[in-house]
XYZ file of C-alpha atoms in Angstrom:
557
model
C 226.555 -13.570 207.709
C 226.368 -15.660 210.860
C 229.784 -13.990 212.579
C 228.262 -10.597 211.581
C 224.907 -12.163 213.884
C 227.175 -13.454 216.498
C 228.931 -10.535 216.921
C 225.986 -8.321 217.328
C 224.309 -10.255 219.496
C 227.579 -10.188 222.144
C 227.244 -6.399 221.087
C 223.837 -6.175 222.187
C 224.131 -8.392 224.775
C 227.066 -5.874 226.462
C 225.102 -2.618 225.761
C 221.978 -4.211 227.950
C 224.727 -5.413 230.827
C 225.937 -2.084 230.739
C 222.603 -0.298 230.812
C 221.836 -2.739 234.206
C 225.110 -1.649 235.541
C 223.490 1.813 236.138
C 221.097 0.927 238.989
C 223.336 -0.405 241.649
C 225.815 3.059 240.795
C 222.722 4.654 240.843
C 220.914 3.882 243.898
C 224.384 4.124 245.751
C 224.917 7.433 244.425
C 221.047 8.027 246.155
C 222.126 6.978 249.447
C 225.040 8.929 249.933
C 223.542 11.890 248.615
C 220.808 11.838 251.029
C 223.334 10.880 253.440
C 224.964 14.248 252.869
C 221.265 16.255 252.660
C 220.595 16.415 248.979
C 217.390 17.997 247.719
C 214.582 15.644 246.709
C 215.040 17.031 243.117
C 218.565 15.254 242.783
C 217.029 11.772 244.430
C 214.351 12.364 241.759
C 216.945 12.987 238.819
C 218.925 9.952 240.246
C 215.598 7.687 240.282
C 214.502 8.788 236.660
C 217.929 7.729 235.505
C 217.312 4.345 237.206
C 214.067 4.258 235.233
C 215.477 5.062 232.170
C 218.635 2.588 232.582
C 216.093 0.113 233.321
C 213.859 0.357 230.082
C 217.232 0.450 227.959
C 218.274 -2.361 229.208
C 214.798 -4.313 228.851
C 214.571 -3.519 225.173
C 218.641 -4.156 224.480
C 218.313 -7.841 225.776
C 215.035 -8.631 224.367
C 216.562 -7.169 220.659
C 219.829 -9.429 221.522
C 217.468 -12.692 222.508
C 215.554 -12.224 219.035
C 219.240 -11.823 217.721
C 220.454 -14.811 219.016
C 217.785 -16.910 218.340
C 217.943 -16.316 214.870
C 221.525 -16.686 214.732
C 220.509 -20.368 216.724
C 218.311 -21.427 214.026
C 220.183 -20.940 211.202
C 223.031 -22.781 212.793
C 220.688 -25.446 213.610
C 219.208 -25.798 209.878
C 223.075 -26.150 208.318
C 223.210 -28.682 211.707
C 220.205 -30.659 210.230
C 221.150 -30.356 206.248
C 224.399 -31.655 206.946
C 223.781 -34.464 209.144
C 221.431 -35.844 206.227
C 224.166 -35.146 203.686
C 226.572 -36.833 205.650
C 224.150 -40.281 206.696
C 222.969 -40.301 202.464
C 226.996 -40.149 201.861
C 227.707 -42.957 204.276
C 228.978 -46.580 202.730
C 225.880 -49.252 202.917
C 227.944 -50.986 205.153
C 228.532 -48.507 207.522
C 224.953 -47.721 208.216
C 223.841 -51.410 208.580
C 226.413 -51.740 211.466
C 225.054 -48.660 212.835
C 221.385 -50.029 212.976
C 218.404 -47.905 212.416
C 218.079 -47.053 216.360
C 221.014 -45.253 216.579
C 220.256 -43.439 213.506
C 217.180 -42.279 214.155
C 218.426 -41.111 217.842
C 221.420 -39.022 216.229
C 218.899 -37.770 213.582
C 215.922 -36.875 216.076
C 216.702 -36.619 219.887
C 220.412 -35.591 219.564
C 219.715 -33.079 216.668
C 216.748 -31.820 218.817
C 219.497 -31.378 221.737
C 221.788 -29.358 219.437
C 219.114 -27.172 218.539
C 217.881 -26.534 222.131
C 221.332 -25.432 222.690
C 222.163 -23.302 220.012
C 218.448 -21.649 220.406
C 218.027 -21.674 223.691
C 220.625 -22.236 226.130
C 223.819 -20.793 223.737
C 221.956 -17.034 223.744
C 221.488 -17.078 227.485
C 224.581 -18.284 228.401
C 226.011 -15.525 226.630
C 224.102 -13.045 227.721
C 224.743 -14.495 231.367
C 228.450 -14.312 230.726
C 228.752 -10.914 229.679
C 226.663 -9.603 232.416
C 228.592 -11.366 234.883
C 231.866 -10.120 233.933
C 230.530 -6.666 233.716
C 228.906 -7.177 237.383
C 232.892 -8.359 238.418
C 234.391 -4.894 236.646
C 231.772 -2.834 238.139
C 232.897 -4.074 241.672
C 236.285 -3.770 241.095
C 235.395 -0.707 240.042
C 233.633 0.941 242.869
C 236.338 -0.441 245.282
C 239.239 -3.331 244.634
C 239.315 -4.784 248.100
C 235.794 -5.472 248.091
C 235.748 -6.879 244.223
C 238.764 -8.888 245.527
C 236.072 -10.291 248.401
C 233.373 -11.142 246.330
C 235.810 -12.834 243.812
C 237.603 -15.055 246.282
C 234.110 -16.008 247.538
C 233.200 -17.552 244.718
C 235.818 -20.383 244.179
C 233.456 -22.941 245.573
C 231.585 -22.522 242.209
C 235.504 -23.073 240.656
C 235.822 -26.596 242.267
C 232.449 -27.417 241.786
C 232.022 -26.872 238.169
C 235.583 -28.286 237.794
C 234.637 -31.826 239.331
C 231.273 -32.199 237.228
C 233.080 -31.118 233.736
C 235.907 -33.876 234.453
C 233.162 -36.566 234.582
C 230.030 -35.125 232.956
C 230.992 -35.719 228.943
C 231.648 -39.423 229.701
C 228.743 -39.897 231.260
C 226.555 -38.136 228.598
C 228.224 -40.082 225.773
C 227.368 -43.269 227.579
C 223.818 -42.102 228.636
C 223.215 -41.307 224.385
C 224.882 -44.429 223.515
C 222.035 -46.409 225.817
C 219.795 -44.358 224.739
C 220.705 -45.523 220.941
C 221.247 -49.439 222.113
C 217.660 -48.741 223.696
C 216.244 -47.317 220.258
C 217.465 -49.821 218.342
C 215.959 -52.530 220.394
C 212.452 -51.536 220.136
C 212.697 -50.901 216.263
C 214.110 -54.572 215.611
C 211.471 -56.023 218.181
C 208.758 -53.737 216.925
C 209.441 -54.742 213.014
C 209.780 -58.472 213.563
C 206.866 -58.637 216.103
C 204.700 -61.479 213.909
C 208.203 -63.722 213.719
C 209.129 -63.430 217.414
C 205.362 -64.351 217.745
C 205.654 -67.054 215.363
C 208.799 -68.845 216.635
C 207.727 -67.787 220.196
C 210.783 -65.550 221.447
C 208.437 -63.100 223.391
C 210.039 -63.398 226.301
C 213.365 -63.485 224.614
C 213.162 -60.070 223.121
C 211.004 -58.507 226.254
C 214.177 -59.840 228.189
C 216.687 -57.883 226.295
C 214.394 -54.528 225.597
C 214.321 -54.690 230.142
C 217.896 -55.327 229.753
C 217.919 -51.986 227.152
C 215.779 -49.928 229.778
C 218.110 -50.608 233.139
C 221.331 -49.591 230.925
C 219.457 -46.271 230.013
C 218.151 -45.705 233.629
C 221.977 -46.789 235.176
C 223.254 -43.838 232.825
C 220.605 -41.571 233.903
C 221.237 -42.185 237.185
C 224.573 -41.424 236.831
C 224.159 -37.596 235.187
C 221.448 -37.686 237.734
C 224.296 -38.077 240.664
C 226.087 -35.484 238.606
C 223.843 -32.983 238.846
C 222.735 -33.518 242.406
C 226.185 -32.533 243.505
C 226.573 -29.446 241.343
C 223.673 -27.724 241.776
C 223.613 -27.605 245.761
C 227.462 -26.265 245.478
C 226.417 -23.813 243.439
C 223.450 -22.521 245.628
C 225.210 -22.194 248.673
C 228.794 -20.628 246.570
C 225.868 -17.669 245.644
C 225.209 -16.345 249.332
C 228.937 -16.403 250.269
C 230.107 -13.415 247.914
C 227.630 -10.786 249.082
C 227.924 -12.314 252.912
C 231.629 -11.676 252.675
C 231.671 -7.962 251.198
C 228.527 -6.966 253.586
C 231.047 -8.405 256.690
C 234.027 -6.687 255.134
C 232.131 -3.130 253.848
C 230.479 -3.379 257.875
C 234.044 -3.504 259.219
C 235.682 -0.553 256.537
C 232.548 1.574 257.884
C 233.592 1.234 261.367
C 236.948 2.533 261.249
C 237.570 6.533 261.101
C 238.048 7.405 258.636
C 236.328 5.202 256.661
C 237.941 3.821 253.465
C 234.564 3.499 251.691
C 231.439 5.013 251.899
C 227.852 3.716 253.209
C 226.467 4.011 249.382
C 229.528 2.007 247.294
C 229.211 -0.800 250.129
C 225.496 -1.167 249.215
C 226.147 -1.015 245.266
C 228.983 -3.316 245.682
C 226.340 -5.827 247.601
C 223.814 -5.151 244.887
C 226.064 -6.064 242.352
C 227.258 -8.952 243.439
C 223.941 -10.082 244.626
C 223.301 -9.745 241.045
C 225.747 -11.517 239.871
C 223.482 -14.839 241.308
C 221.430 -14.459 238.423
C 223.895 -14.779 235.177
C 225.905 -17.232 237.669
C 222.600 -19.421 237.963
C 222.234 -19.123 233.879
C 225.572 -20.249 233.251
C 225.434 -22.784 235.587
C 221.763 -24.395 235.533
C 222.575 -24.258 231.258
C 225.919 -26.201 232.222
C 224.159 -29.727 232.465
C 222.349 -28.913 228.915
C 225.837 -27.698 227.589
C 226.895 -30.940 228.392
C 224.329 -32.803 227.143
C 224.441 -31.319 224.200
C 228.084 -31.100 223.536
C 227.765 -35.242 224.203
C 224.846 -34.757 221.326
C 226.688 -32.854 219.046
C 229.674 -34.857 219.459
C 227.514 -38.123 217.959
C 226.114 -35.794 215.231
C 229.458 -34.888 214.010
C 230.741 -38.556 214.588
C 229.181 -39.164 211.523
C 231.770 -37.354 209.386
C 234.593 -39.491 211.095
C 232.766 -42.934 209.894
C 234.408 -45.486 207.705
C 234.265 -43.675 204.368
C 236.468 -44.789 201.202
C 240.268 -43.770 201.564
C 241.277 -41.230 198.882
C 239.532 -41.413 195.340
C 238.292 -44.957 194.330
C 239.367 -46.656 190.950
C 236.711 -46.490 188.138
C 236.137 -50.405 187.112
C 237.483 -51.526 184.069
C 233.919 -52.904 182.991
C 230.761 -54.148 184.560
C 231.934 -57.976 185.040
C 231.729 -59.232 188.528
C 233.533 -61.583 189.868
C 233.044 -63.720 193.511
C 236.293 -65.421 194.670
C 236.837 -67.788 197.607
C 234.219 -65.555 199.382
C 234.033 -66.744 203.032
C 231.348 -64.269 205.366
C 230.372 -64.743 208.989
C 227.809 -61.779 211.195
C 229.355 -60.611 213.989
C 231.986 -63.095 214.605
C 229.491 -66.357 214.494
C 230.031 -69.446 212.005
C 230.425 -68.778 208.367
C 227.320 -68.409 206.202
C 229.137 -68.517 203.177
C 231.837 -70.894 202.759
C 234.109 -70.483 199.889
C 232.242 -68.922 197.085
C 232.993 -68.479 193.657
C 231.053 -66.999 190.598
C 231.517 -64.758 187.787
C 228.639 -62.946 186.505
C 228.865 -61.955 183.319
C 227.870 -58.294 181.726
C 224.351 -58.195 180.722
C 223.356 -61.697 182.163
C 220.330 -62.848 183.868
C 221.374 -64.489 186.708
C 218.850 -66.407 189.416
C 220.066 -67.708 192.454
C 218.162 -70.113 194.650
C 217.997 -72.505 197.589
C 216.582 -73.431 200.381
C 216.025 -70.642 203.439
C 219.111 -70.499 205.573
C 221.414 -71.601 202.370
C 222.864 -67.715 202.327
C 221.279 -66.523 199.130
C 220.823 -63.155 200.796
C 224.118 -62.776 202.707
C 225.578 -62.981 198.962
C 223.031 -60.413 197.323
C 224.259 -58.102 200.050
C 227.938 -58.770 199.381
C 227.324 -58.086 195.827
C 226.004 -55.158 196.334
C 228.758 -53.483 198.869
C 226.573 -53.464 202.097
C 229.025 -55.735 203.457
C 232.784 -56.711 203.256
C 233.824 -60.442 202.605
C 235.703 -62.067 205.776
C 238.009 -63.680 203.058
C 237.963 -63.523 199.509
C 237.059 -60.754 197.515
C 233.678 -59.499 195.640
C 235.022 -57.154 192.807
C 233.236 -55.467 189.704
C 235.586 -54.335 186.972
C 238.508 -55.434 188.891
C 237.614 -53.222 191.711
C 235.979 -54.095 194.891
C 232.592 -53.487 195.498
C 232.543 -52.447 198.850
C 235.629 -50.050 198.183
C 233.907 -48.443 195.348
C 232.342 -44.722 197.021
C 228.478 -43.927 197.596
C 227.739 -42.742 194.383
C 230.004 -44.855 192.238
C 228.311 -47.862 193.778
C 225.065 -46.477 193.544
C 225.555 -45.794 189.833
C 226.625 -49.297 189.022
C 225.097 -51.576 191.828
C 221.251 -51.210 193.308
C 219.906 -53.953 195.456
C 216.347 -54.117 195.762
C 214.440 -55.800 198.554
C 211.165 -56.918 200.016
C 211.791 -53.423 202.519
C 210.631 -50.706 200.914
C 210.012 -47.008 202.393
C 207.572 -44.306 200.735
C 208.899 -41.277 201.696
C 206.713 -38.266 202.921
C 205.843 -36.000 199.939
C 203.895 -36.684 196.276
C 204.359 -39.818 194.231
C 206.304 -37.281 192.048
C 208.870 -36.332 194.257
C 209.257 -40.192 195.268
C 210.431 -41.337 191.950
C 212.469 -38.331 191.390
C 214.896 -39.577 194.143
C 216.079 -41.579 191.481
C 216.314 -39.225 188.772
C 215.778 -35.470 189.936
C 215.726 -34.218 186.449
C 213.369 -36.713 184.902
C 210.770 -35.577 182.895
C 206.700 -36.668 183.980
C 206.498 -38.361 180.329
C 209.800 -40.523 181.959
C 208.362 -40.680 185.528
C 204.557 -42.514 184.021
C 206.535 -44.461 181.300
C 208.608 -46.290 184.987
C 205.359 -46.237 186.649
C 203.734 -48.495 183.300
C 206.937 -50.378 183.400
C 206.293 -51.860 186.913
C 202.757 -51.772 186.451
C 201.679 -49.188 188.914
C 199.238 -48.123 186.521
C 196.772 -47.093 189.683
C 198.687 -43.805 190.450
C 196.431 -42.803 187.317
C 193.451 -43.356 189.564
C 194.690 -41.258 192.359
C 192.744 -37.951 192.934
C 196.094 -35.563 192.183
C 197.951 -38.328 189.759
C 201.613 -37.601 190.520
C 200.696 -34.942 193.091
C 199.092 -36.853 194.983
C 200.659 -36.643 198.459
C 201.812 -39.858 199.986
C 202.553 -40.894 203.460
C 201.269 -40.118 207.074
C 198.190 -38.292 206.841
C 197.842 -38.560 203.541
C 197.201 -41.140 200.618
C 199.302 -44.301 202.397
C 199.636 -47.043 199.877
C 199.620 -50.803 200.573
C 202.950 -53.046 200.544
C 202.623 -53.888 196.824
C 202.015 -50.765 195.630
C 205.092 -49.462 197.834
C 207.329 -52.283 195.964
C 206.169 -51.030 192.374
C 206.837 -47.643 193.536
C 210.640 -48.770 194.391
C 210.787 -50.999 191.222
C 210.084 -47.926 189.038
C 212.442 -45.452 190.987
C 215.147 -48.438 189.699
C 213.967 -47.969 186.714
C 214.985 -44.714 186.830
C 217.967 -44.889 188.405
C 219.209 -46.988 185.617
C 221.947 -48.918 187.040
C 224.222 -51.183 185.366
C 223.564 -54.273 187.619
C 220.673 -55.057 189.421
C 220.238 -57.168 192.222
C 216.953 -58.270 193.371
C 216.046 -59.928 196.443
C 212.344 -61.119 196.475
C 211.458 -57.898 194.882
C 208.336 -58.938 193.715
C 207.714 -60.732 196.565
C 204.666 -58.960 197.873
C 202.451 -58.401 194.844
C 200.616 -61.469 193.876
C 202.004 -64.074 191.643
C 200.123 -63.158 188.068
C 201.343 -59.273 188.877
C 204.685 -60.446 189.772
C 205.170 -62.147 186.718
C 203.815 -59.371 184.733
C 206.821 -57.066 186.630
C 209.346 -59.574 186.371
C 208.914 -59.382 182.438
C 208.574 -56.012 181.760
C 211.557 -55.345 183.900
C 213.845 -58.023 181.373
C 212.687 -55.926 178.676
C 212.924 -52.843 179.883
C 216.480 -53.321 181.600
C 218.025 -55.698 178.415
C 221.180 -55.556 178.217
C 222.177 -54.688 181.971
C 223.018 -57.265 184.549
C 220.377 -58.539 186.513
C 220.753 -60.923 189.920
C 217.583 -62.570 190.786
C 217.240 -64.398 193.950
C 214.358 -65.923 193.929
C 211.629 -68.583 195.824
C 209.686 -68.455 192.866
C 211.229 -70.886 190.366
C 209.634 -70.024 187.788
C 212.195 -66.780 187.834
C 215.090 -69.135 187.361
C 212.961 -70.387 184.466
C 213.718 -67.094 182.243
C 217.021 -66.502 183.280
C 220.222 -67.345 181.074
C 221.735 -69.099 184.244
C 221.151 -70.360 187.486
C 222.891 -70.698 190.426
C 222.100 -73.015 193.562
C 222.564 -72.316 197.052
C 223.171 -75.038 199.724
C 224.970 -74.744 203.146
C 226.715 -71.595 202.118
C 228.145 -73.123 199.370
C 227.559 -72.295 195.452
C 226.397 -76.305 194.848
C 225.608 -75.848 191.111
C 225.600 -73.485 188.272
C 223.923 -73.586 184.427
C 221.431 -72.949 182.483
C 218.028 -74.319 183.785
C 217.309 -77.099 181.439
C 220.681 -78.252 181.974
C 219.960 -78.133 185.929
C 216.611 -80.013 185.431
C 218.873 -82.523 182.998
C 221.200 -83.294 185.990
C 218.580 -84.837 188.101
C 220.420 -82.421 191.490
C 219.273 -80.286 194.237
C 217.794 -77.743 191.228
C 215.993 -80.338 189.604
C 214.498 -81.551 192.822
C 213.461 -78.093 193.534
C 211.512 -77.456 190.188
C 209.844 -80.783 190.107
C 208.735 -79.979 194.183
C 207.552 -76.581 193.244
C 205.261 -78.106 190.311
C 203.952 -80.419 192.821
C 205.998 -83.611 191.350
């Protein structure tokens, strides 16, 4: 379908070049014929032709831009549906190191780039190219020696493009890279803005967001520089071609007798002063061809990210097991120092500490966001992180205090989970979590959430991504101050009706509210990156430790 598109748009786009051939010929063919003492019938016969030539080629290039713009947009749409297949495929891990800045940049600005190109600048540099090589035949054409003029005039534009294509991808990969480095510093200082406040790093993060903004204006410079060579090489390459054949056809007419007549000079210097305007196209569209090319280059990147080699093992069973984990991010000290736990199928585990004791960096380890430094994390016998997207997603879902409501109705939020879920399934999650207020919403389930629309508080967006677990229906779940945002008689509420509704699957709890640890069959305790104690929690309170200290602290003892 789309080569059949592409094919007749460079068919259209050669009729029209053809059709503009005509004038040139044309008004040639007037001047010598009055030059020889034609009637004004044949000047008017040669003139109408013009006209008609003219209106042909008008409606052939405006059918070839509607052509090509189609042909654009549908390229850009599979562009678009496959970048989100490809990010949604991508390991956990992969797209926390990528950070949601350079994300979002791929996703919007570079996509956006893409589709300027392929709507924009990819029909008119066709178009541009085919009329310019038809301009260069026509010459020929009319005479060799002065197509071989015009031709050898424009090697300026030769060397000139030639320098800016050596260094112009380079420089557009860096300037997208800043661009990303710059994204993904506002987003981190913009979501932690009341923590920088509240520890006072202001200045800290202002410093490196400035730092952010003079990489991105160093790289824009630098196409900048690009460009300003380019362009002026280009403008003065244009006058040279049509300078040269008017010096050479001048001299040809002088001699007797002449090799060429008065008319096919004129047409050839028609032509080729023609030939500016594709030339212009091509070349003014070569700095967005670049740009883009450095765009789609980052949008394809995704499908050469760290993805699972081959097919992964299935797991043996749903037992995990944590052994001589060590972890450090980015290279700094460890935050987990030699961990080990097994977790067995269907247990309730709860894992506390103090802040800072790496109760977090382990939840994400157990769930396959990130890779151990030393030891190994492994469910079944098989290693978490190694398992692929949707294996891992089947068996392992980490919940957090970060949850997203996604634009569209409360129905098609919970059927992320579980397209195929029935509304009797969808309101029996909902009841589960108790988010029994999407009752009270003026559409129920189609009620549209989001920008512009219904936007629901923090709590409400946590029992929305509590029951689209519930529908996912994992084996293990891991939850990391899930219920942190709804108040502490609704949390509890949640917390139980999630044990009963998910007995029988495995569920990680870590937890500042004790009395989590309370109800679960074990607990684990958290100190200095190190797993300090493990049991049940009477026999933790028995031991008089750092778990018992906690508990009797928390009830104010």
């Amino acid at each position: 379908m789309d080569g059949r598109a592409f094919a007749g748009m460079l068919a259209l786009n050669g009729l029209a070049a053809i059709a503009g051939l005509a004038a040139p010929w044309l008004l040639g063919r007037i001047i010598d014929e009055v030059k020889a003492g034609a009637s004004l019938a044949t000047v008017d016969r040669l003139a109408l032709a013009i006209l008609v030539c003219a209106v042909a080629q008008t409606l052939l290039s405006r059918y070839a831009s509607y052509v090509g713009h189609r042909f654009g947009e549908r390229t850009l749409a599979r562009i678009r549906e496959r970048f989100t297949e490809r990010v949604l495929a991508l390991p956990s891990s992969a797209v926390e190191r990528a950070g949601t800045g350079d994300l979002t940049t791929r996703g919007t600005t570079d996509v956006a780039s893409v589709g300027a190109t392929l709507r924009d600048a990819g029909p008119d540099v066709a178009i541009a190219a085919v009329r310019a090589l038809f301009v260069l035949v026509a010459v020929f054409v009319l005479d060799p020696l002065l197509g071989a003029c015009g031709l050898l005039s424009l090697i300026g534009i030769w060397f000139a493009s030639r320098w800016y294509l050596r260094r112009a991808m380079a420089a557009y990969l860096e300037e997208g890279a800043a661009n990303s480095a710059l994204a993904e510093e506002l987003a981190s200082t913009t979501g932690g803005a009341r923590t920088m406040e509240a520890l006072r790093l202001e200045r800290r993060r202002l410093e490196a967001c400035r730092r952010a903004i003079e990489e991105c204006r160093r790289t824009r410079l630098k196409t900048l520089n690009l460009r300003s060579v380019l362009f002026p090489a280009v403008d003065v390459s244009h006058v040279l071609p049509v300078t040269a054949v008017l010096l050479l056809g001048g001299a040809l007419l002088m001699r007797e007798p002449s090799p060429v007549t008065l008319g096919t000079v004129v047409a050839a210097a028609l032509y080729l002063s023609r030939l500016s305007e594709p030339l212009n196209t091509i070349l003014e569209q070569l700095e967005l061809l670049q740009s883009s090319s450095a765009s789609f280059a980052r949008v394809e990147g995704l499908a050469m990210a760290e993805q699972p080699a081959g097919v992964s093992p299935v797991p043996v069973d749903d037992r995990i097991e944590v052994s001589g984990v060590r972890f450090a991010y980015d290279g700094g000290p460890d935050v987990l120092r030699g961990v080990d736990l097994r977790v067995r199928p269907g247990e309730r585990l709860a894992i506390v500490g103090p802040s800072g004791a790496g109760k977090t960096t382990l939840g994400r380890l157990l769930a396959g966001m990130d890779v151990p430094r030393e030891g190994s994390v492994t469910v079944g016998g098989v290693p978490v992180a190694g398992l692929d997207p949707a294996q891992l997603r089947e068996r392992v879902v980490l919940v957090t205090q970060e949850h997203h409501v996604f634009l569209g109705t409360v129905r098609e939020n919970l059927r992320i989970a579980a397209p195929s879920a029935s509304d009797a399934e969808l309101r029996a999650a909902l009841t589960a979590v108790g988010a029994d207020w999407v009752d009270d919403l003026p559409d129920g389930l189609d009620t549209d959430l989001g920008h512009g629309a219904h936007r629901p508080d923090g709590a409400r967006a946590q029992q929305l991504a509590l029951a689209r677990v519930v529908l996912a229906d994992p084996h293990t779940l891991i939850l990391d101050e899930a219920t942190a945002l709804l108040d502490p008689r609704t949390a509890r509420h949640t917390e139980r009706a999630l044990a009963a509704l998910l007995q029988g699957r495995t569920v990680i709890a870590i937890a500042h509210r004790l009395q989590t640890a309370h109800d679960a069959d074990r607990v684990a305790v958290m100190q200095d990156g190190r797993l300090t104690e493990l049991g049940t929690h009477d026999e933790l309170v028995a031991a008089g430790g750092a778990y018992a200290a906690l508990w009797h602290s928390w009830h104010g003892r």
